[in-house]
């Protein structure tokens, strides 16, 4: 079963569009949602959550149709975002009193234990919290009502390296329960290198791929070599290629084909998720 099923989701603005995106988020796994800033990741998430109405397409979450079964869905999911959705003038304690009644499975003891773990005082007002502390508060709320799906939109961008590491460990522990699922949107791809099982890549409003991280990293390759190896046909084999006076470095999405093409004449390296985003977003020839 899939935690999320998106089919032909489209939303068009005057200068931007999420264009006919279909994807599955596997239940029991962490799916990383990647892409440059401003390409549609947050818009896609907001459409999944019913915060933006799509022009066309359908969303199903935990087997329920959005927005028809929105209340049931939101009982079973949690959201952690770079944005703060809580009333700034309230204290953490007062915020909890307002949030708890919305969830049948709210666990006050668990919430208090997370406040203690994250060193958050219940007496602090939301407006007094730093960006990182607000994310910690959102996470404490998210983990305190037995949500089956955790949707995270750029959650680590305001966090210091120590808590970022702590957060990733916490998410890994959460996934010990195979009923749980996480979709994790971020431009800090090193976080996903550590914990993601699947990767969904959005670029310019279109889906580039959505598949196992291991399959992605096995299929793509960085190729480096002498400029004499290139001609107009060979350049077309690259997703993106950077040329300098001393040689070239490029990304291919078919490692085996490139190995047959270049053999021992070029050097092959494993790409990072950041490399894949960079060369895909730039596209074509990049002058060094």
mmCIF file of C-alpha atoms in Angstrom:
data_model
loop_
_atom_site.group_PDB
_atom_site.id
_atom_site.type_symbol
_atom_site.label_atom_id
_atom_site.label_comp_id
_atom_site.label_asym_id
_atom_site.label_seq_id
_atom_site.Cartn_x
_atom_site.Cartn_y
_atom_site.Cartn_z
ATOM 1 C CA UNK A 1 0.000 0.000 0.000
ATOM 2 C CA UNK A 2 1.094 3.581 -0.681
ATOM 3 C CA UNK A 3 0.968 6.316 1.944
ATOM 4 C CA UNK A 4 0.285 8.926 -0.775
ATOM 5 C CA UNK A 5 -0.939 8.513 -4.342
ATOM 6 C CA UNK A 6 -0.835 11.573 -6.600
ATOM 7 C CA UNK A 7 -2.282 11.335 -10.114
ATOM 8 C CA UNK A 8 -1.945 13.974 -12.861
ATOM 9 C CA UNK A 9 -1.767 16.839 -10.376
ATOM 10 C CA UNK A 10 -1.647 20.224 -12.132
ATOM 11 C CA UNK A 11 -1.653 23.813 -10.901
ATOM 12 C CA UNK A 12 -0.874 26.684 -13.271
ATOM 13 C CA UNK A 13 0.116 30.213 -12.322
ATOM 14 C CA UNK A 14 1.071 33.071 -14.638
ATOM 15 C CA UNK A 15 4.814 32.373 -14.424
ATOM 16 C CA UNK A 16 4.947 28.890 -12.924
ATOM 17 C CA UNK A 17 3.176 25.528 -13.028
ATOM 18 C CA UNK A 18 3.166 22.135 -11.370
ATOM 19 C CA UNK A 19 2.559 20.139 -14.508
ATOM 20 C CA UNK A 20 0.774 16.771 -14.562
ATOM 21 C CA UNK A 21 2.685 15.172 -11.664
ATOM 22 C CA UNK A 22 1.961 11.536 -10.744
ATOM 23 C CA UNK A 23 3.840 9.751 -7.965
ATOM 24 C CA UNK A 24 3.547 7.265 -5.102
ATOM 25 C CA UNK A 25 4.973 7.661 -1.596
ATOM 26 C CA UNK A 26 5.614 4.153 -0.293
ATOM 27 C CA UNK A 27 4.166 3.184 3.079
ATOM 28 C CA UNK A 28 6.784 2.282 5.699
ATOM 29 C CA UNK A 29 9.618 4.255 4.095
ATOM 30 C CA UNK A 30 11.207 7.717 4.028
ATOM 31 C CA UNK A 31 10.767 9.483 0.685
ATOM 32 C CA UNK A 32 12.932 12.521 -0.007
ATOM 33 C CA UNK A 33 11.428 15.268 -2.164
ATOM 34 C CA UNK A 34 14.246 17.171 -3.854
ATOM 35 C CA UNK A 35 14.745 19.951 -6.385
ATOM 36 C CA UNK A 36 16.065 23.518 -6.559
ATOM 37 C CA UNK A 37 14.191 26.200 -4.627
ATOM 38 C CA UNK A 38 11.109 27.527 -6.407
ATOM 39 C CA UNK A 39 10.465 24.504 -8.659
ATOM 40 C CA UNK A 40 7.203 23.338 -7.078
ATOM 41 C CA UNK A 41 8.044 21.181 -4.029
ATOM 42 C CA UNK A 42 6.079 23.268 -1.516
ATOM 43 C CA UNK A 43 3.217 23.830 -3.973
ATOM 44 C CA UNK A 44 2.982 20.068 -4.470
ATOM 45 C CA UNK A 45 2.885 19.460 -0.703
ATOM 46 C CA UNK A 46 0.246 22.176 -0.187
ATOM 47 C CA UNK A 47 -1.919 20.555 -2.875
ATOM 48 C CA UNK A 48 -1.554 17.203 -1.114
ATOM 49 C CA UNK A 49 -2.725 18.833 2.120
ATOM 50 C CA UNK A 50 -5.656 20.704 0.608
ATOM 51 C CA UNK A 51 -4.038 24.105 1.283
ATOM 52 C CA UNK A 52 -3.974 24.838 -2.467
ATOM 53 C CA UNK A 53 -6.715 23.606 -4.790
ATOM 54 C CA UNK A 54 -5.273 21.925 -7.912
ATOM 55 C CA UNK A 55 -6.593 22.765 -11.381
ATOM 56 C CA UNK A 56 -6.828 19.034 -12.082
ATOM 57 C CA UNK A 57 -5.688 15.676 -10.745
ATOM 58 C CA UNK A 58 -6.313 13.625 -7.601
ATOM 59 C CA UNK A 59 -4.669 13.016 -4.227
ATOM 60 C CA UNK A 60 -5.173 9.964 -2.034
ATOM 61 C CA UNK A 61 -3.559 9.839 1.440
ATOM 62 C CA UNK A 62 -3.554 6.663 3.568
ATOM 63 C CA UNK A 63 -6.223 5.230 1.289
ATOM 64 C CA UNK A 64 -8.536 8.245 1.718
ATOM 65 C CA UNK A 65 -9.500 10.794 -0.943
ATOM 66 C CA UNK A 66 -8.468 14.419 -0.501
ATOM 67 C CA UNK A 67 -10.370 16.725 0.017
ATOM 68 C CA UNK A 68 -13.479 14.523 0.440
ATOM 69 C CA UNK A 69 -12.052 12.793 3.556
ATOM 70 C CA UNK A 70 -9.820 15.664 4.681
ATOM 71 C CA UNK A 71 -10.843 15.540 8.367
ATOM 72 C CA UNK A 72 -10.074 11.807 8.638
ATOM 73 C CA UNK A 73 -6.762 12.278 6.811
ATOM 74 C CA UNK A 74 -5.559 15.119 9.037
ATOM 75 C CA UNK A 75 -6.303 13.092 12.150
ATOM 76 C CA UNK A 76 -3.728 10.542 10.922
ATOM 77 C CA UNK A 77 -0.963 12.804 9.580
ATOM 78 C CA UNK A 78 1.448 15.408 10.939
ATOM 79 C CA UNK A 79 3.133 18.363 9.279
ATOM 80 C CA UNK A 80 6.470 19.954 10.157
ATOM 81 C CA UNK A 81 7.307 23.015 8.101
ATOM 82 C CA UNK A 82 9.865 25.778 7.875
ATOM 83 C CA UNK A 83 6.856 28.100 8.327
ATOM 84 C CA UNK A 84 5.255 28.492 11.757
ATOM 85 C CA UNK A 85 1.491 27.886 11.722
ATOM 86 C CA UNK A 86 0.894 28.557 15.434
ATOM 87 C CA UNK A 87 -0.410 31.660 17.226
ATOM 88 C CA UNK A 88 2.709 33.630 18.111
ATOM 89 C CA UNK A 89 1.260 35.318 21.220
ATOM 90 C CA UNK A 90 0.443 32.022 22.983
ATOM 91 C CA UNK A 91 2.793 30.047 25.212
ATOM 92 C CA UNK A 92 3.759 26.487 24.357
ATOM 93 C CA UNK A 93 1.486 25.252 27.186
ATOM 94 C CA UNK A 94 -1.512 27.266 25.913
ATOM 95 C CA UNK A 95 -0.827 26.147 22.341
ATOM 96 C CA UNK A 96 -0.922 22.536 23.480
ATOM 97 C CA UNK A 97 -4.287 23.076 25.199
ATOM 98 C CA UNK A 98 -5.674 24.420 21.937
ATOM 99 C CA UNK A 99 -4.137 21.737 19.677
ATOM 100 C CA UNK A 100 -4.759 18.588 21.771
ATOM 101 C CA UNK A 101 -8.586 18.424 21.358
ATOM 102 C CA UNK A 102 -8.204 18.069 17.578
ATOM 103 C CA UNK A 103 -6.579 14.639 17.963
ATOM 104 C CA UNK A 104 -8.291 11.566 19.414
ATOM 105 C CA UNK A 105 -4.915 9.927 20.101
ATOM 106 C CA UNK A 106 -3.192 12.935 21.668
ATOM 107 C CA UNK A 107 -0.595 11.789 24.213
ATOM 108 C CA UNK A 108 0.196 14.563 26.692
ATOM 109 C CA UNK A 109 2.926 12.570 28.462
ATOM 110 C CA UNK A 110 4.709 11.999 25.152
ATOM 111 C CA UNK A 111 4.422 15.702 24.252
ATOM 112 C CA UNK A 112 5.937 16.733 27.590
ATOM 113 C CA UNK A 113 8.772 14.257 27.161
ATOM 114 C CA UNK A 114 9.608 15.785 23.753
ATOM 115 C CA UNK A 115 9.569 19.298 25.254
ATOM 116 C CA UNK A 116 12.057 18.072 27.833
ATOM 117 C CA UNK A 117 14.205 16.328 25.205
ATOM 118 C CA UNK A 118 14.213 19.446 22.987
ATOM 119 C CA UNK A 119 14.798 21.771 25.981
ATOM 120 C CA UNK A 120 11.636 23.805 25.348
ATOM 121 C CA UNK A 121 9.996 25.588 28.292
ATOM 122 C CA UNK A 122 6.157 25.324 28.334
ATOM 123 C CA UNK A 123 6.092 28.929 29.602
ATOM 124 C CA UNK A 124 7.822 30.324 26.492
ATOM 125 C CA UNK A 125 5.691 32.205 23.982
ATOM 126 C CA UNK A 126 5.922 31.037 20.360
ATOM 127 C CA UNK A 127 7.125 34.500 19.330
ATOM 128 C CA UNK A 128 10.076 34.146 21.718
ATOM 129 C CA UNK A 129 11.312 30.966 20.046
ATOM 130 C CA UNK A 130 14.138 30.947 17.518
ATOM 131 C CA UNK A 131 13.498 29.457 14.081
ATOM 132 C CA UNK A 132 15.104 26.194 15.141
ATOM 133 C CA UNK A 133 13.097 26.078 18.386
ATOM 134 C CA UNK A 134 9.859 26.584 16.425
ATOM 135 C CA UNK A 135 10.740 23.554 14.305
ATOM 136 C CA UNK A 136 11.388 21.586 17.514
ATOM 137 C CA UNK A 137 7.983 22.634 18.855
ATOM 138 C CA UNK A 138 6.285 21.619 15.571
ATOM 139 C CA UNK A 139 8.066 18.277 15.760
ATOM 140 C CA UNK A 140 6.957 17.714 19.370
ATOM 141 C CA UNK A 141 3.338 18.314 18.300
ATOM 142 C CA UNK A 142 3.747 16.105 15.222
ATOM 143 C CA UNK A 143 5.087 13.147 17.189
ATOM 144 C CA UNK A 144 2.521 13.275 20.007
ATOM 145 C CA UNK A 145 -0.664 11.969 18.398
ATOM 146 C CA UNK A 146 0.458 8.689 16.792
ATOM 147 C CA UNK A 147 0.440 10.016 13.226
ATOM 148 C CA UNK A 148 0.987 7.383 10.546
ATOM 149 C CA UNK A 149 2.383 9.876 8.012
ATOM 150 C CA UNK A 150 4.812 12.705 8.714
ATOM 151 C CA UNK A 151 5.039 15.394 6.017
ATOM 152 C CA UNK A 152 8.125 17.598 6.405
ATOM 153 C CA UNK A 153 8.636 20.718 4.277
ATOM 154 C CA UNK A 154 12.190 22.084 4.604
ATOM 155 C CA UNK A 155 12.287 21.205 8.326
ATOM 156 C CA UNK A 156 16.066 21.362 8.796
ATOM 157 C CA UNK A 157 16.861 24.675 7.070
ATOM 158 C CA UNK A 158 16.860 26.669 10.317
ATOM 159 C CA UNK A 159 18.507 24.076 12.529
ATOM 160 C CA UNK A 160 22.028 23.908 13.888
ATOM 161 C CA UNK A 161 24.103 20.862 12.832
ATOM 162 C CA UNK A 162 23.786 19.177 16.253
ATOM 163 C CA UNK A 163 19.977 19.176 16.277
ATOM 164 C CA UNK A 164 19.823 18.327 12.569
ATOM 165 C CA UNK A 165 21.728 15.147 13.376
ATOM 166 C CA UNK A 166 19.493 14.497 16.395
ATOM 167 C CA UNK A 167 16.393 14.989 14.220
ATOM 168 C CA UNK A 168 17.594 12.510 11.599
ATOM 169 C CA UNK A 169 18.294 9.929 14.314
ATOM 170 C CA UNK A 170 14.809 10.560 15.723
ATOM 171 C CA UNK A 171 13.228 9.978 12.305
ATOM 172 C CA UNK A 172 15.222 6.780 11.835
ATOM 173 C CA UNK A 173 13.907 5.540 15.222
ATOM 174 C CA UNK A 174 10.365 6.484 14.205
ATOM 175 C CA UNK A 175 10.674 4.265 11.130
ATOM 176 C CA UNK A 176 11.270 1.186 13.285
ATOM 177 C CA UNK A 177 7.472 0.997 13.294
ATOM 178 C CA UNK A 178 6.728 -0.114 9.731
ATOM 179 C CA UNK A 179 3.270 1.503 9.825
ATOM 180 C CA UNK A 180 4.906 4.934 9.745
ATOM 181 C CA UNK A 181 5.842 6.833 6.591
ATOM 182 C CA UNK A 182 7.698 10.108 6.009
ATOM 183 C CA UNK A 183 7.910 12.480 3.050
ATOM 184 C CA UNK A 184 10.811 14.871 3.567
ATOM 185 C CA UNK A 185 11.149 17.911 1.286
ATOM 186 C CA UNK A 186 14.539 19.602 1.498
ATOM 187 C CA UNK A 187 17.315 21.272 -0.475
ATOM 188 C CA UNK A 188 19.879 19.994 2.085
ATOM 189 C CA UNK A 189 20.459 16.740 0.239
ATOM 190 C CA UNK A 190 23.073 15.427 2.689
ATOM 191 C CA UNK A 191 20.189 14.802 5.118
ATOM 192 C CA UNK A 192 18.563 12.509 2.552
ATOM 193 C CA UNK A 193 21.863 10.764 1.767
ATOM 194 C CA UNK A 194 21.683 9.502 5.357
ATOM 195 C CA UNK A 195 18.056 8.492 5.818
ATOM 196 C CA UNK A 196 15.978 8.399 2.594
ATOM 197 C CA UNK A 197 14.815 5.133 1.032
ATOM 198 C CA UNK A 198 13.169 6.727 -2.021
ATOM 199 C CA UNK A 199 13.804 9.969 -3.887
ATOM 200 C CA UNK A 200 11.289 12.085 -5.793
ATOM 201 C CA UNK A 201 12.890 14.816 -7.932
ATOM 202 C CA UNK A 202 10.847 17.811 -9.100
ATOM 203 C CA UNK A 203 12.357 20.311 -11.544
ATOM 204 C CA UNK A 204 10.524 23.252 -13.142
ATOM 205 C CA UNK A 205 7.189 21.859 -12.036
ATOM 206 C CA UNK A 206 7.697 18.464 -13.656
ATOM 207 C CA UNK A 207 8.553 15.067 -12.192
ATOM 208 C CA UNK A 208 12.071 13.973 -13.212
ATOM 209 C CA UNK A 209 11.942 10.634 -11.361
ATOM 210 C CA UNK A 210 10.486 8.954 -8.274
ATOM 211 C CA UNK A 211 12.322 5.761 -7.370
ATOM 212 C CA UNK A 212 14.578 3.970 -4.909
ATOM 213 C CA UNK A 213 17.574 6.085 -3.831
ATOM 214 C CA UNK A 214 19.917 3.140 -4.426
ATOM 215 C CA UNK A 215 18.576 2.696 -7.977
ATOM 216 C CA UNK A 216 19.003 6.412 -8.699
ATOM 217 C CA UNK A 217 22.598 6.527 -7.471
ATOM 218 C CA UNK A 218 23.395 3.331 -9.388
ATOM 219 C CA UNK A 219 21.880 4.583 -12.656
ATOM 220 C CA UNK A 220 23.413 8.066 -12.720
ATOM 221 C CA UNK A 221 27.162 8.727 -13.080
ATOM 222 C CA UNK A 222 29.585 11.631 -13.235
ATOM 223 C CA UNK A 223 31.853 11.363 -16.270
ATOM 224 C CA UNK A 224 35.135 13.313 -16.525
ATOM 225 C CA UNK A 225 37.453 13.405 -19.500
ATOM 226 C CA UNK A 226 39.249 15.260 -22.271
ATOM 227 C CA UNK A 227 37.327 17.660 -24.528
ATOM 228 C CA UNK A 228 38.456 15.654 -27.550
ATOM 229 C CA UNK A 229 36.014 12.900 -26.499
ATOM 230 C CA UNK A 230 33.056 15.205 -27.142
ATOM 231 C CA UNK A 231 31.100 15.969 -30.285
ATOM 232 C CA UNK A 232 27.546 17.255 -30.792
ATOM 233 C CA UNK A 233 25.975 13.772 -30.637
ATOM 234 C CA UNK A 234 27.886 12.704 -27.528
ATOM 235 C CA UNK A 235 26.998 15.944 -25.735
ATOM 236 C CA UNK A 236 23.319 14.969 -26.118
ATOM 237 C CA UNK A 237 23.972 11.890 -23.942
ATOM 238 C CA UNK A 238 24.531 14.148 -20.916
ATOM 239 C CA UNK A 239 21.850 15.495 -18.594
ATOM 240 C CA UNK A 240 24.181 18.427 -18.037
ATOM 241 C CA UNK A 241 27.840 19.003 -18.847
ATOM 242 C CA UNK A 242 30.417 21.522 -17.622
ATOM 243 C CA UNK A 243 33.269 22.294 -19.993
ATOM 244 C CA UNK A 244 36.525 24.063 -19.182
ATOM 245 C CA UNK A 245 39.737 24.638 -21.101
ATOM 246 C CA UNK A 246 41.228 21.459 -19.606
ATOM 247 C CA UNK A 247 38.336 19.022 -19.961
ATOM 248 C CA UNK A 248 34.733 18.254 -19.118
ATOM 249 C CA UNK A 249 32.635 16.954 -16.245
ATOM 250 C CA UNK A 250 29.071 15.844 -16.868
ATOM 251 C CA UNK A 251 26.125 13.865 -15.539
ATOM 252 C CA UNK A 252 24.619 10.914 -17.402
ATOM 253 C CA UNK A 253 21.439 9.083 -16.421
ATOM 254 C CA UNK A 254 22.540 5.787 -17.999
ATOM 255 C CA UNK A 255 25.817 4.625 -16.456
ATOM 256 C CA UNK A 256 26.000 1.413 -18.514
ATOM 257 C CA UNK A 257 25.537 3.215 -21.821
ATOM 258 C CA UNK A 258 28.245 5.729 -20.865
ATOM 259 C CA UNK A 259 30.637 2.934 -19.882
ATOM 260 C CA UNK A 260 30.171 1.360 -23.315
ATOM 261 C CA UNK A 261 30.581 4.740 -25.010
ATOM 262 C CA UNK A 262 33.743 5.934 -23.237
ATOM 263 C CA UNK A 263 35.315 2.736 -21.867
ATOM 264 C CA UNK A 264 38.696 3.483 -20.280
ATOM 265 C CA UNK A 265 38.984 6.864 -22.013
ATOM 266 C CA UNK A 266 37.034 8.687 -19.269
ATOM 267 C CA UNK A 267 36.921 8.672 -15.492
ATOM 268 C CA UNK A 268 33.629 7.651 -13.797
ATOM 269 C CA UNK A 269 32.512 8.801 -10.372
ATOM 270 C CA UNK A 270 29.414 8.273 -8.217
ATOM 271 C CA UNK A 271 27.194 11.366 -8.085
ATOM 272 C CA UNK A 272 25.628 12.797 -4.955
ATOM 273 C CA UNK A 273 21.985 13.878 -4.924
ATOM 274 C CA UNK A 274 23.332 17.441 -5.011
ATOM 275 C CA UNK A 275 25.222 16.667 -8.251
ATOM 276 C CA UNK A 276 22.034 15.287 -9.808
ATOM 277 C CA UNK A 277 20.060 18.418 -8.866
ATOM 278 C CA UNK A 278 22.820 20.769 -10.079
ATOM 279 C CA UNK A 279 23.390 19.270 -13.507
ATOM 280 C CA UNK A 280 19.684 18.647 -14.136
ATOM 281 C CA UNK A 281 18.663 22.157 -13.109
ATOM 282 C CA UNK A 282 21.411 23.754 -15.213
ATOM 283 C CA UNK A 283 20.870 21.406 -18.177
ATOM 284 C CA UNK A 284 22.848 21.406 -21.415
ATOM 285 C CA UNK A 285 26.334 22.930 -21.530
ATOM 286 C CA UNK A 286 27.707 24.796 -18.523
ATOM 287 C CA UNK A 287 30.734 26.981 -19.135
ATOM 288 C CA UNK A 288 33.495 26.458 -16.577
#
